[in-house]
Amino acid sequence: MHTAEGFTLILTEIRLHRLSLPLREPFRAAYGETHVRHLFLVEAVTANGARGVAECVAMADPLYIEETTDTAWWAIRRYFAAEALAAEWTAPAEIRRWAARLDRYRGHRMAKAAVEMAVWDAWCAEHRVPLAHLLGVARTEVPAGISIGIQPDVDTLLRKVESALAAGYSRIKLKIQPGWDVEPIAAVRRHFGDVPLMADANSAYTRETADRLVALDDFALLMMEQPLGWDDLVDHAWLQRRLATPLCLDESIRSADDVRRAAELGACRVINLKPGRVGGFTASLAIHDLCRQLGLDLWCGGMYETGVGRLHNTILSGLPGFTLPGDTGPGTRYYAEDLVDPPVEFHRPGWLPVEPVCGLADRVVWRRVEQHRTQLEVIRRDDL
Ligand SMILES: [Mg+2]
């Protein structure tokens, strides 16, 4: 039985585990090629010895957005670890209020998210309550889409699309950039008919090169993701007026306010939500609710996550406002070996189960974490 004290969540330590994980094969997007994923896990240890864990999705270099693993590590050490270690929570609503107060620190959302999600995860571990239950998730499975990087040639791309469809992925996303856009998309349409297909340009185009994008209207894409500036809304609204294909925003959306602004401007009809990019589960829930209210389609993107981030994304995607398949698939998509056991896998082709897991720390293979770890830092409540 819980004592009254048992309901108060207090953290005694925040541990940061920096890892370098080689990808099974390099992944190319408009911002560059990734060979090794440099990431870190945040482990939150409670006064009762339970542990929460979350993955920081920042990348080594500021090529996707401005945050990096180094800036996120610094911001957590400087601010967010102390904010978490100084707090006490007696209800999930208090975690949401605490997370909202972190907004007074401008930016650094990937850093905030890693700590905030570890706090939610610790709450689940301490109280033995599934995260899905806390977030209000009712679905028991979610469909998976796949993101296919820029390939050396069209034949290689077609082979990749074929094997993705055979594995059961229900939506194909192609990374594009100038010089790799109309031809690969036309080829996929020719070979695979009307499969749900979309393109992600990661800000590789400008208003001057937007004619290439208008040409893609011929291929009935489900959507086109973030073709213009990484921090822009106005130019995307300009493009959306010229385009039949719905635009989806990823990099430009950092908060529910950004979603509201984008909708008011007509900058997009679809939102790609990455909990790491927007500051965690609290901000994700606000964006989810707003998208439902505004009638915007919503799906969950990916950042080459290990099983830790994948499990969190899959659970979040079980909310009813996630109207389209996301980018989250099995944990072996990028890595030879997942960091969690059992690994994240389809329970039937193309579908990931929403698992009723009470915190992820027991699921993590800590021996593998140590094996790939390049740095460990422990921040203690007693040292504040
Ligand atoms: Mg994207």
mmCIF file of C-alpha atoms and ligand atoms in Angstrom:
data_model
loop_
_atom_site.group_PDB
_atom_site.id
_atom_site.type_symbol
_atom_site.label_atom_id
_atom_site.label_comp_id
_atom_site.label_asym_id
_atom_site.label_seq_id
_atom_site.Cartn_x
_atom_site.Cartn_y
_atom_site.Cartn_z
ATOM 1 C CA MET A 1 0.000 0.000 0.000
ATOM 2 C CA HIS A 2 1.174 3.524 -0.749
ATOM 3 C CA THR A 3 1.753 5.826 2.157
ATOM 4 C CA ALA A 4 0.907 9.480 1.526
ATOM 5 C CA GLU A 5 4.642 9.997 1.017
ATOM 6 C CA GLY A 6 4.715 7.238 -1.559
ATOM 7 C CA PHE A 7 2.580 9.422 -3.804
ATOM 8 C CA THR A 8 5.086 12.273 -3.774
ATOM 9 C CA LEU A 9 7.640 11.902 -6.522
ATOM 10 C CA ILE A 10 11.078 13.214 -5.582
ATOM 11 C CA LEU A 11 14.207 12.702 -7.668
ATOM 12 C CA THR A 12 17.582 12.200 -6.012
ATOM 13 C CA GLU A 13 19.751 11.857 -9.117
ATOM 14 C CA ILE A 14 19.760 12.703 -12.800
ATOM 15 C CA ARG A 15 22.200 10.583 -14.784
ATOM 16 C CA LEU A 16 23.212 11.501 -18.318
ATOM 17 C CA HIS A 17 24.514 8.664 -20.492
ATOM 18 C CA ARG A 18 26.143 9.793 -23.736
ATOM 19 C CA LEU A 19 26.250 7.080 -26.425
ATOM 20 C CA SER A 20 27.658 6.661 -29.910
ATOM 21 C CA LEU A 21 25.691 4.142 -31.952
ATOM 22 C CA PRO A 22 26.770 3.243 -35.495
ATOM 23 C CA LEU A 23 23.863 3.093 -37.955
ATOM 24 C CA ARG A 24 23.401 -0.149 -39.890
ATOM 25 C CA GLU A 25 23.775 1.911 -43.045
ATOM 26 C CA PRO A 26 24.274 5.670 -43.576
ATOM 27 C CA PHE A 27 21.062 7.718 -43.828
ATOM 28 C CA ARG A 28 21.023 10.696 -46.208
ATOM 29 C CA ALA A 29 18.659 13.658 -45.899
ATOM 30 C CA ALA A 30 18.981 17.149 -47.395
ATOM 31 C CA TYR A 31 20.902 18.304 -44.291
ATOM 32 C CA GLY A 32 23.608 15.641 -44.673
ATOM 33 C CA GLU A 33 24.503 12.005 -44.100
ATOM 34 C CA THR A 34 24.375 10.311 -40.689
ATOM 35 C CA HIS A 35 26.766 7.402 -40.036
ATOM 36 C CA VAL A 36 26.893 7.357 -36.246
ATOM 37 C CA ARG A 37 24.107 8.540 -33.968
ATOM 38 C CA HIS A 38 25.425 10.584 -31.040
ATOM 39 C CA LEU A 39 22.676 10.768 -28.451
ATOM 40 C CA PHE A 40 22.149 10.605 -24.733
ATOM 41 C CA LEU A 41 19.738 9.051 -22.320
ATOM 42 C CA VAL A 42 18.448 10.851 -19.242
ATOM 43 C CA GLU A 43 17.925 8.549 -16.270
ATOM 44 C CA ALA A 44 15.917 9.960 -13.351
ATOM 45 C CA VAL A 45 16.323 8.123 -10.035
ATOM 46 C CA THR A 46 13.576 8.564 -7.437
ATOM 47 C CA ALA A 47 13.914 8.722 -3.636
ATOM 48 C CA ASN A 48 12.266 5.279 -3.507
ATOM 49 C CA GLY A 49 14.773 3.785 -5.925
ATOM 50 C CA ALA A 50 12.552 3.703 -9.017
ATOM 51 C CA ARG A 51 14.038 4.959 -12.288
ATOM 52 C CA GLY A 52 12.669 6.803 -15.273
ATOM 53 C CA VAL A 53 14.451 7.099 -18.599
ATOM 54 C CA ALA A 54 14.086 9.156 -21.774
ATOM 55 C CA GLU A 55 16.092 9.805 -24.919
ATOM 56 C CA CYS A 56 17.432 13.208 -25.972
ATOM 57 C CA VAL A 57 16.830 13.509 -29.733
ATOM 58 C CA ALA A 58 19.293 16.339 -30.434
ATOM 59 C CA MET A 59 21.855 15.540 -33.126
ATOM 60 C CA ALA A 60 25.626 16.038 -33.025
ATOM 61 C CA ASP A 61 25.545 19.042 -35.360
ATOM 62 C CA PRO A 62 22.989 21.880 -35.768
ATOM 63 C CA LEU A 63 21.836 20.668 -39.212
ATOM 64 C CA TYR A 64 18.195 19.781 -38.423
ATOM 65 C CA ILE A 65 17.480 22.566 -35.929
ATOM 66 C CA GLU A 66 19.878 24.644 -33.851
ATOM 67 C CA GLU A 67 20.141 22.342 -30.833
ATOM 68 C CA THR A 68 22.918 19.763 -30.579
ATOM 69 C CA THR A 69 23.787 16.970 -28.160
ATOM 70 C CA ASP A 70 26.371 19.321 -26.618
ATOM 71 C CA THR A 71 23.961 22.243 -26.136
ATOM 72 C CA ALA A 72 21.284 19.935 -24.714
ATOM 73 C CA TRP A 73 23.782 18.331 -22.324
ATOM 74 C CA TRP A 74 24.912 21.797 -21.193
ATOM 75 C CA ALA A 75 21.348 23.119 -20.730
ATOM 76 C CA ILE A 76 20.385 20.099 -18.640
ATOM 77 C CA ARG A 77 23.481 20.386 -16.442
ATOM 78 C CA ARG A 78 23.063 24.160 -16.099
ATOM 79 C CA TYR A 79 19.259 24.396 -15.609
ATOM 80 C CA PHE A 80 16.896 21.501 -16.191
ATOM 81 C CA ALA A 81 18.465 18.837 -13.967
ATOM 82 C CA ALA A 82 18.361 21.290 -11.050
ATOM 83 C CA GLU A 83 14.735 22.203 -11.862
ATOM 84 C CA ALA A 84 13.783 18.526 -11.739
ATOM 85 C CA LEU A 85 15.833 17.717 -8.629
ATOM 86 C CA ALA A 86 14.342 20.679 -6.734
ATOM 87 C CA ALA A 87 10.734 19.753 -7.593
ATOM 88 C CA GLU A 88 8.197 17.499 -5.872
ATOM 89 C CA TRP A 89 5.140 16.173 -7.643
ATOM 90 C CA THR A 90 2.049 14.687 -6.039
ATOM 91 C CA ALA A 91 -0.061 14.348 -9.222
ATOM 92 C CA PRO A 92 0.536 14.153 -12.989
ATOM 93 C CA ALA A 93 -1.162 17.570 -13.335
ATOM 94 C CA GLU A 94 1.717 18.975 -11.258
ATOM 95 C CA ILE A 95 4.216 17.552 -13.736
ATOM 96 C CA ARG A 96 2.351 19.436 -16.468
ATOM 97 C CA ARG A 97 2.420 22.701 -14.485
ATOM 98 C CA TRP A 98 6.118 22.213 -13.719
ATOM 99 C CA ALA A 99 6.860 21.571 -17.401
ATOM 100 C CA ALA A 100 4.937 24.698 -18.418
ATOM 101 C CA ARG A 101 7.065 26.765 -15.996
ATOM 102 C CA LEU A 102 10.208 25.596 -17.824
ATOM 103 C CA ASP A 103 8.990 27.751 -20.737
ATOM 104 C CA ARG A 104 10.598 30.759 -19.027
ATOM 105 C CA TYR A 105 13.888 29.334 -20.322
ATOM 106 C CA ARG A 106 13.813 30.240 -23.998
ATOM 107 C CA GLY A 107 14.392 27.446 -26.486
ATOM 108 C CA HIS A 108 16.449 24.358 -25.579
ATOM 109 C CA ARG A 109 13.329 22.251 -26.083
ATOM 110 C CA MET A 110 15.153 19.019 -26.850
ATOM 111 C CA ALA A 111 17.006 19.382 -23.553
ATOM 112 C CA LYS A 112 13.783 20.169 -21.669
ATOM 113 C CA ALA A 113 11.986 17.283 -23.341
ATOM 114 C CA ALA A 114 14.585 14.715 -22.345
ATOM 115 C CA VAL A 115 14.264 15.688 -18.676
ATOM 116 C CA GLU A 116 10.497 16.172 -18.752
ATOM 117 C CA MET A 117 9.896 12.796 -20.394
ATOM 118 C CA ALA A 118 12.229 11.107 -17.894
ATOM 119 C CA VAL A 119 10.116 12.646 -15.095
ATOM 120 C CA TRP A 120 6.894 11.229 -16.616
ATOM 121 C CA ASP A 121 8.658 7.901 -17.027
ATOM 122 C CA ALA A 122 9.826 7.987 -13.388
ATOM 123 C CA TRP A 123 6.269 8.742 -12.253
ATOM 124 C CA CYS A 124 5.101 5.639 -14.143
ATOM 125 C CA ALA A 125 7.859 3.467 -12.655
ATOM 126 C CA GLU A 126 7.309 4.714 -9.120
ATOM 127 C CA HIS A 127 3.511 4.342 -9.192
ATOM 128 C CA ARG A 128 3.427 1.268 -11.431
ATOM 129 C CA VAL A 129 1.077 2.998 -13.843
ATOM 130 C CA PRO A 130 1.393 2.653 -17.631
ATOM 131 C CA LEU A 131 2.362 5.844 -19.483
ATOM 132 C CA ALA A 132 -0.434 5.100 -21.971
ATOM 133 C CA HIS A 133 -2.888 5.324 -19.083
ATOM 134 C CA LEU A 134 -1.432 8.629 -17.819
ATOM 135 C CA LEU A 135 -1.561 10.210 -21.283
ATOM 136 C CA GLY A 136 -5.111 8.980 -21.929
ATOM 137 C CA VAL A 137 -4.203 6.600 -24.746
ATOM 138 C CA ALA A 138 -6.884 4.078 -25.686
ATOM 139 C CA ARG A 139 -5.493 2.505 -28.881
ATOM 140 C CA THR A 140 -3.651 -0.793 -28.491
ATOM 141 C CA GLU A 141 -1.657 -0.559 -31.734
ATOM 142 C CA VAL A 142 -0.491 2.098 -34.196
ATOM 143 C CA PRO A 143 0.382 1.875 -37.921
ATOM 144 C CA ALA A 144 3.969 2.500 -39.004
ATOM 145 C CA GLY A 145 5.199 4.530 -41.937
ATOM 146 C CA ILE A 146 8.811 4.561 -43.108
ATOM 147 C CA SER A 147 11.199 7.346 -44.059
ATOM 148 C CA ILE A 148 13.584 6.393 -46.872
ATOM 149 C CA GLY A 149 16.745 8.465 -47.250
ATOM 150 C CA ILE A 150 18.167 9.943 -50.437
ATOM 151 C CA GLN A 151 19.548 7.021 -52.483
ATOM 152 C CA PRO A 152 22.453 6.811 -54.941
ATOM 153 C CA ASP A 153 20.066 5.851 -57.773
ATOM 154 C CA VAL A 154 16.428 5.128 -58.572
ATOM 155 C CA ASP A 155 16.873 1.325 -58.773
ATOM 156 C CA THR A 156 18.203 1.217 -55.218
ATOM 157 C CA LEU A 157 15.273 3.365 -54.098
ATOM 158 C CA LEU A 158 12.725 1.082 -55.767
ATOM 159 C CA ARG A 159 14.235 -1.965 -54.012
ATOM 160 C CA LYS A 160 13.950 -0.175 -50.658
ATOM 161 C CA VAL A 161 10.335 0.812 -51.281
ATOM 162 C CA GLU A 162 9.500 -2.740 -52.306
ATOM 163 C CA SER A 163 10.926 -4.253 -49.132
ATOM 164 C CA ALA A 164 9.222 -1.597 -46.971
ATOM 165 C CA LEU A 165 5.851 -2.408 -48.518
ATOM 166 C CA ALA A 166 6.504 -6.137 -48.089
ATOM 167 C CA ALA A 167 7.261 -5.538 -44.393
ATOM 168 C CA GLY A 168 3.842 -3.908 -43.994
ATOM 169 C CA TYR A 169 4.688 -0.199 -43.705
ATOM 170 C CA SER A 170 1.510 1.668 -44.592
ATOM 171 C CA ARG A 171 3.040 4.953 -45.755
ATOM 172 C CA ILE A 172 6.236 5.660 -47.690
ATOM 173 C CA LYS A 173 8.116 8.911 -47.152
ATOM 174 C CA LEU A 174 10.952 9.863 -49.476
ATOM 175 C CA LYS A 175 13.609 12.335 -48.470
ATOM 176 C CA ILE A 176 14.075 14.779 -51.344
ATOM 177 C CA GLN A 177 16.344 17.659 -52.320
ATOM 178 C CA PRO A 178 16.933 19.621 -55.550
ATOM 179 C CA GLY A 179 18.141 17.045 -58.099
ATOM 180 C CA TRP A 180 16.408 14.170 -56.256
ATOM 181 C CA ASP A 181 12.710 15.006 -56.378
ATOM 182 C CA VAL A 182 10.527 14.586 -59.484
ATOM 183 C CA GLU A 183 12.432 11.607 -60.895
ATOM 184 C CA PRO A 184 12.391 9.336 -57.819
ATOM 185 C CA ILE A 185 8.786 10.241 -56.976
ATOM 186 C CA ALA A 186 7.631 9.584 -60.553
ATOM 187 C CA ALA A 187 9.475 6.247 -60.505
ATOM 188 C CA VAL A 188 7.832 5.139 -57.249
ATOM 189 C CA ARG A 189 4.379 6.125 -58.548
ATOM 190 C CA ARG A 190 5.033 4.235 -61.808
ATOM 191 C CA HIS A 191 6.125 1.039 -60.055
ATOM 192 C CA PHE A 192 3.889 0.956 -57.015
ATOM 193 C CA GLY A 193 0.710 2.734 -58.146
ATOM 194 C CA ASP A 194 -1.248 4.694 -55.574
ATOM 195 C CA VAL A 195 0.623 3.662 -52.397
ATOM 196 C CA PRO A 196 0.385 6.362 -49.688
ATOM 197 C CA LEU A 197 3.437 8.428 -50.598
ATOM 198 C CA MET A 198 4.893 11.677 -49.281
ATOM 199 C CA ALA A 199 8.095 13.729 -49.547
ATOM 200 C CA ASP A 200 10.253 15.461 -46.930
ATOM 201 C CA ALA A 201 12.649 18.165 -48.131
ATOM 202 C CA ASN A 202 14.116 19.270 -44.773
ATOM 203 C CA SER A 203 14.199 22.914 -45.926
ATOM 204 C CA ALA A 204 16.221 22.259 -49.091
ATOM 205 C CA TYR A 205 14.131 24.618 -51.290
ATOM 206 C CA THR A 206 13.521 28.357 -51.509
ATOM 207 C CA ARG A 207 10.822 30.517 -53.078
ATOM 208 C CA GLU A 208 13.141 30.752 -56.103
ATOM 209 C CA THR A 209 13.287 26.944 -56.546
ATOM 210 C CA ALA A 210 9.642 26.310 -55.573
ATOM 211 C CA ASP A 211 8.612 25.519 -59.169
ATOM 212 C CA ARG A 212 10.097 22.059 -58.619
ATOM 213 C CA LEU A 213 7.701 21.608 -55.729
ATOM 214 C CA VAL A 214 4.653 22.760 -57.689
ATOM 215 C CA ALA A 215 5.577 20.118 -60.297
ATOM 216 C CA LEU A 216 5.155 17.457 -57.602
ATOM 217 C CA ASP A 217 1.413 18.247 -57.474
ATOM 218 C CA ASP A 218 1.033 15.786 -60.381
ATOM 219 C CA PHE A 219 1.851 12.819 -58.155
ATOM 220 C CA ALA A 220 -0.994 13.019 -55.613
ATOM 221 C CA LEU A 221 1.321 13.030 -52.623
ATOM 222 C CA LEU A 222 -0.262 12.605 -49.219
ATOM 223 C CA MET A 223 1.730 15.686 -48.174
ATOM 224 C CA MET A 224 4.983 17.543 -48.666
ATOM 225 C CA GLU A 225 7.015 18.132 -45.505
ATOM 226 C CA GLN A 226 8.976 21.302 -44.639
ATOM 227 C CA PRO A 227 10.231 22.262 -48.123
ATOM 228 C CA LEU A 228 11.144 25.881 -47.238
ATOM 229 C CA GLY A 229 12.958 27.586 -44.355
ATOM 230 C CA TRP A 230 13.545 25.530 -41.205
ATOM 231 C CA ASP A 231 12.116 28.325 -39.023
ATOM 232 C CA ASP A 232 9.598 29.749 -41.502
ATOM 233 C CA LEU A 233 5.796 30.002 -41.543
ATOM 234 C CA VAL A 234 5.169 32.892 -43.970
ATOM 235 C CA ASP A 235 6.867 31.402 -47.047
ATOM 236 C CA HIS A 236 5.148 28.063 -46.423
ATOM 237 C CA ALA A 237 1.787 29.897 -46.407
ATOM 238 C CA TRP A 238 2.805 31.498 -49.736
ATOM 239 C CA LEU A 239 3.640 28.046 -51.138
ATOM 240 C CA GLN A 240 0.509 26.366 -49.770
ATOM 241 C CA ARG A 241 -1.613 28.875 -51.737
ATOM 242 C CA ARG A 242 0.128 27.673 -54.933
ATOM 243 C CA LEU A 243 0.032 23.983 -54.132
ATOM 244 C CA ALA A 244 -2.772 21.398 -54.116
ATOM 245 C CA THR A 245 -0.623 18.994 -52.076
ATOM 246 C CA PRO A 246 -1.046 19.588 -48.331
ATOM 247 C CA LEU A 247 2.041 20.984 -46.629
ATOM 248 C CA CYS A 248 3.256 19.440 -43.381
ATOM 249 C CA LEU A 249 5.480 21.344 -40.965
ATOM 250 C CA ASP A 250 8.170 19.705 -38.853
ATOM 251 C CA GLU A 251 11.190 21.909 -38.012
ATOM 252 C CA SER A 252 9.074 25.111 -37.816
ATOM 253 C CA ILE A 253 6.715 23.795 -35.137
ATOM 254 C CA ARG A 254 8.149 24.123 -31.607
ATOM 255 C CA SER A 255 4.965 24.723 -29.590
ATOM 256 C CA ALA A 256 1.168 24.796 -29.623
ATOM 257 C CA ASP A 257 1.445 28.542 -30.337
ATOM 258 C CA ASP A 258 3.407 27.732 -33.495
ATOM 259 C CA VAL A 259 0.607 25.357 -34.567
ATOM 260 C CA ARG A 260 -1.975 28.100 -33.997
ATOM 261 C CA ARG A 261 0.116 30.622 -35.953
ATOM 262 C CA ALA A 262 0.701 28.167 -38.809
ATOM 263 C CA ALA A 263 -3.015 27.399 -39.011
ATOM 264 C CA GLU A 264 -3.959 31.102 -38.992
ATOM 265 C CA LEU A 265 -1.514 31.824 -41.802
ATOM 266 C CA GLY A 266 -2.528 28.745 -43.794
ATOM 267 C CA ALA A 267 1.099 27.561 -43.718
ATOM 268 C CA CYS A 268 0.199 23.856 -43.486
ATOM 269 C CA ARG A 269 -2.606 21.324 -43.158
ATOM 270 C CA VAL A 270 -0.592 18.631 -41.377
ATOM 271 C CA ILE A 271 1.678 18.645 -38.320
ATOM 272 C CA ASN A 272 4.636 16.343 -37.728
ATOM 273 C CA LEU A 273 4.982 16.164 -33.940
ATOM 274 C CA LYS A 274 8.211 15.033 -32.330
ATOM 275 C CA PRO A 275 7.911 15.200 -28.552
ATOM 276 C CA GLY A 276 11.636 15.889 -28.305
ATOM 277 C CA ARG A 277 11.405 18.935 -30.592
ATOM 278 C CA VAL A 278 8.539 20.608 -28.682
ATOM 279 C CA GLY A 279 9.701 20.129 -25.078
ATOM 280 C CA GLY A 280 8.173 16.795 -24.089
ATOM 281 C CA PHE A 281 4.842 15.142 -23.365
ATOM 282 C CA THR A 282 3.174 18.229 -21.844
ATOM 283 C CA ALA A 283 3.716 20.294 -25.000
ATOM 284 C CA SER A 284 2.827 17.267 -27.140
ATOM 285 C CA LEU A 285 -0.540 16.899 -25.412
ATOM 286 C CA ALA A 286 -1.275 20.608 -25.971
ATOM 287 C CA ILE A 287 -0.390 20.301 -29.681
ATOM 288 C CA HIS A 288 -2.432 17.124 -29.998
ATOM 289 C CA ASP A 289 -5.509 18.800 -28.504
ATOM 290 C CA LEU A 290 -5.079 21.904 -30.647
ATOM 291 C CA CYS A 291 -4.726 19.900 -33.869
ATOM 292 C CA ARG A 292 -7.978 18.111 -33.079
ATOM 293 C CA GLN A 293 -9.693 21.416 -32.398
ATOM 294 C CA LEU A 294 -8.374 22.991 -35.620
ATOM 295 C CA GLY A 295 -8.947 19.897 -37.770
ATOM 296 C CA LEU A 296 -5.261 19.518 -38.677
ATOM 297 C CA ASP A 297 -3.909 16.074 -39.476
ATOM 298 C CA LEU A 298 -1.198 14.930 -37.078
ATOM 299 C CA TRP A 299 1.444 12.220 -36.962
ATOM 300 C CA CYS A 300 4.562 11.459 -34.959
ATOM 301 C CA GLY A 301 7.975 11.916 -36.574
ATOM 302 C CA GLY A 302 11.278 10.276 -35.731
ATOM 303 C CA MET A 303 14.881 11.197 -34.940
ATOM 304 C CA TYR A 304 16.707 7.852 -35.480
ATOM 305 C CA GLU A 305 15.584 6.873 -31.967
ATOM 306 C CA THR A 306 16.703 3.817 -30.077
ATOM 307 C CA GLY A 307 13.997 1.649 -28.518
ATOM 308 C CA VAL A 308 13.679 4.148 -25.652
ATOM 309 C CA GLY A 309 12.465 6.991 -27.849
ATOM 310 C CA ARG A 310 10.520 4.568 -30.027
ATOM 311 C CA LEU A 311 8.498 3.189 -27.132
ATOM 312 C CA HIS A 312 7.647 6.703 -25.944
ATOM 313 C CA ASN A 313 6.693 7.834 -29.478
ATOM 314 C CA THR A 314 4.578 4.738 -30.065
ATOM 315 C CA ILE A 315 2.642 5.250 -26.839
ATOM 316 C CA LEU A 316 2.032 8.944 -27.611
ATOM 317 C CA SER A 317 0.867 8.019 -31.141
ATOM 318 C CA GLY A 318 -1.951 5.998 -29.586
ATOM 319 C CA LEU A 319 -3.866 9.232 -28.881
ATOM 320 C CA PRO A 320 -6.935 9.734 -31.106
ATOM 321 C CA GLY A 321 -5.675 12.962 -32.738
ATOM 322 C CA PHE A 322 -2.815 11.096 -34.482
ATOM 323 C CA THR A 323 -4.687 10.708 -37.758
ATOM 324 C CA LEU A 324 -1.895 9.397 -40.008
ATOM 325 C CA PRO A 325 0.843 6.743 -39.740
ATOM 326 C CA GLY A 326 4.031 8.100 -38.169
ATOM 327 C CA ASP A 327 7.734 7.482 -38.813
ATOM 328 C CA THR A 328 8.170 5.095 -35.886
ATOM 329 C CA GLY A 329 8.932 1.506 -36.848
ATOM 330 C CA PRO A 330 10.872 -1.417 -35.349
ATOM 331 C CA GLY A 331 14.029 -0.689 -33.344
ATOM 332 C CA THR A 332 16.255 -2.509 -35.800
ATOM 333 C CA ARG A 333 15.435 0.025 -38.548
ATOM 334 C CA TYR A 334 18.663 1.928 -37.872
ATOM 335 C CA TYR A 335 20.602 -0.176 -35.375
ATOM 336 C CA ALA A 336 21.818 -3.770 -35.467
ATOM 337 C CA GLU A 337 20.809 -4.207 -31.830
ATOM 338 C CA ASP A 338 18.077 -2.320 -29.980
ATOM 339 C CA LEU A 339 18.808 -0.768 -26.568
ATOM 340 C CA VAL A 340 15.643 -2.332 -25.156
ATOM 341 C CA ASP A 341 14.734 -5.970 -24.633
ATOM 342 C CA PRO A 342 12.335 -7.172 -25.821
ATOM 343 C CA PRO A 343 13.023 -4.901 -28.818
ATOM 344 C CA VAL A 344 10.423 -2.665 -30.470
ATOM 345 C CA GLU A 345 8.872 -4.866 -33.159
ATOM 346 C CA PHE A 346 5.724 -5.210 -35.243
ATOM 347 C CA HIS A 347 3.210 -7.513 -33.561
ATOM 348 C CA ARG A 348 1.624 -7.909 -36.977
ATOM 349 C CA PRO A 349 3.049 -6.597 -40.237
ATOM 350 C CA GLY A 350 3.090 -2.783 -40.189
ATOM 351 C CA TRP A 351 1.641 -2.373 -36.689
ATOM 352 C CA LEU A 352 3.427 -1.565 -33.444
ATOM 353 C CA PRO A 353 1.726 -2.491 -30.182
ATOM 354 C CA VAL A 354 1.044 0.305 -27.681
ATOM 355 C CA GLU A 355 2.611 -1.413 -24.705
ATOM 356 C CA PRO A 356 1.225 -0.919 -21.175
ATOM 357 C CA VAL A 357 4.738 -0.342 -19.872
ATOM 358 C CA CYS A 358 5.229 1.301 -16.442
ATOM 359 C CA GLY A 359 8.453 3.217 -17.136
ATOM 360 C CA LEU A 360 11.161 2.021 -19.505
ATOM 361 C CA ALA A 361 14.179 1.578 -17.188
ATOM 362 C CA ASP A 362 13.546 -2.148 -16.657
ATOM 363 C CA ARG A 363 13.256 -2.571 -20.410
ATOM 364 C CA VAL A 364 16.655 -0.991 -21.157
ATOM 365 C CA VAL A 365 19.632 -3.329 -21.530
ATOM 366 C CA TRP A 366 22.006 -1.273 -19.378
ATOM 367 C CA ARG A 367 24.930 -3.512 -20.301
ATOM 368 C CA ARG A 368 24.489 -2.333 -23.903
ATOM 369 C CA VAL A 369 24.253 1.273 -22.727
ATOM 370 C CA GLU A 370 27.594 0.880 -20.923
ATOM 371 C CA GLN A 371 29.102 -0.812 -23.955
ATOM 372 C CA HIS A 372 28.321 2.185 -26.198
ATOM 373 C CA ARG A 373 28.708 4.885 -23.539
ATOM 374 C CA THR A 374 31.319 7.593 -24.076
ATOM 375 C CA GLN A 375 30.421 9.785 -21.070
ATOM 376 C CA LEU A 376 28.443 9.505 -17.832
ATOM 377 C CA GLU A 377 27.511 12.457 -15.651
ATOM 378 C CA VAL A 378 25.567 12.230 -12.391
ATOM 379 C CA ILE A 379 23.830 15.301 -10.913
ATOM 380 C CA ARG A 380 22.651 14.812 -7.299
ATOM 381 C CA ARG A 381 19.903 16.540 -5.322
ATOM 382 C CA ASP A 382 22.274 16.582 -2.329
ATOM 383 C CA ASP A 383 24.803 18.634 -4.308
ATOM 384 C CA LEU A 384 22.389 21.436 -5.268
HETATM 385 MG MG MG B 1 10.928 16.026 -41.383
#
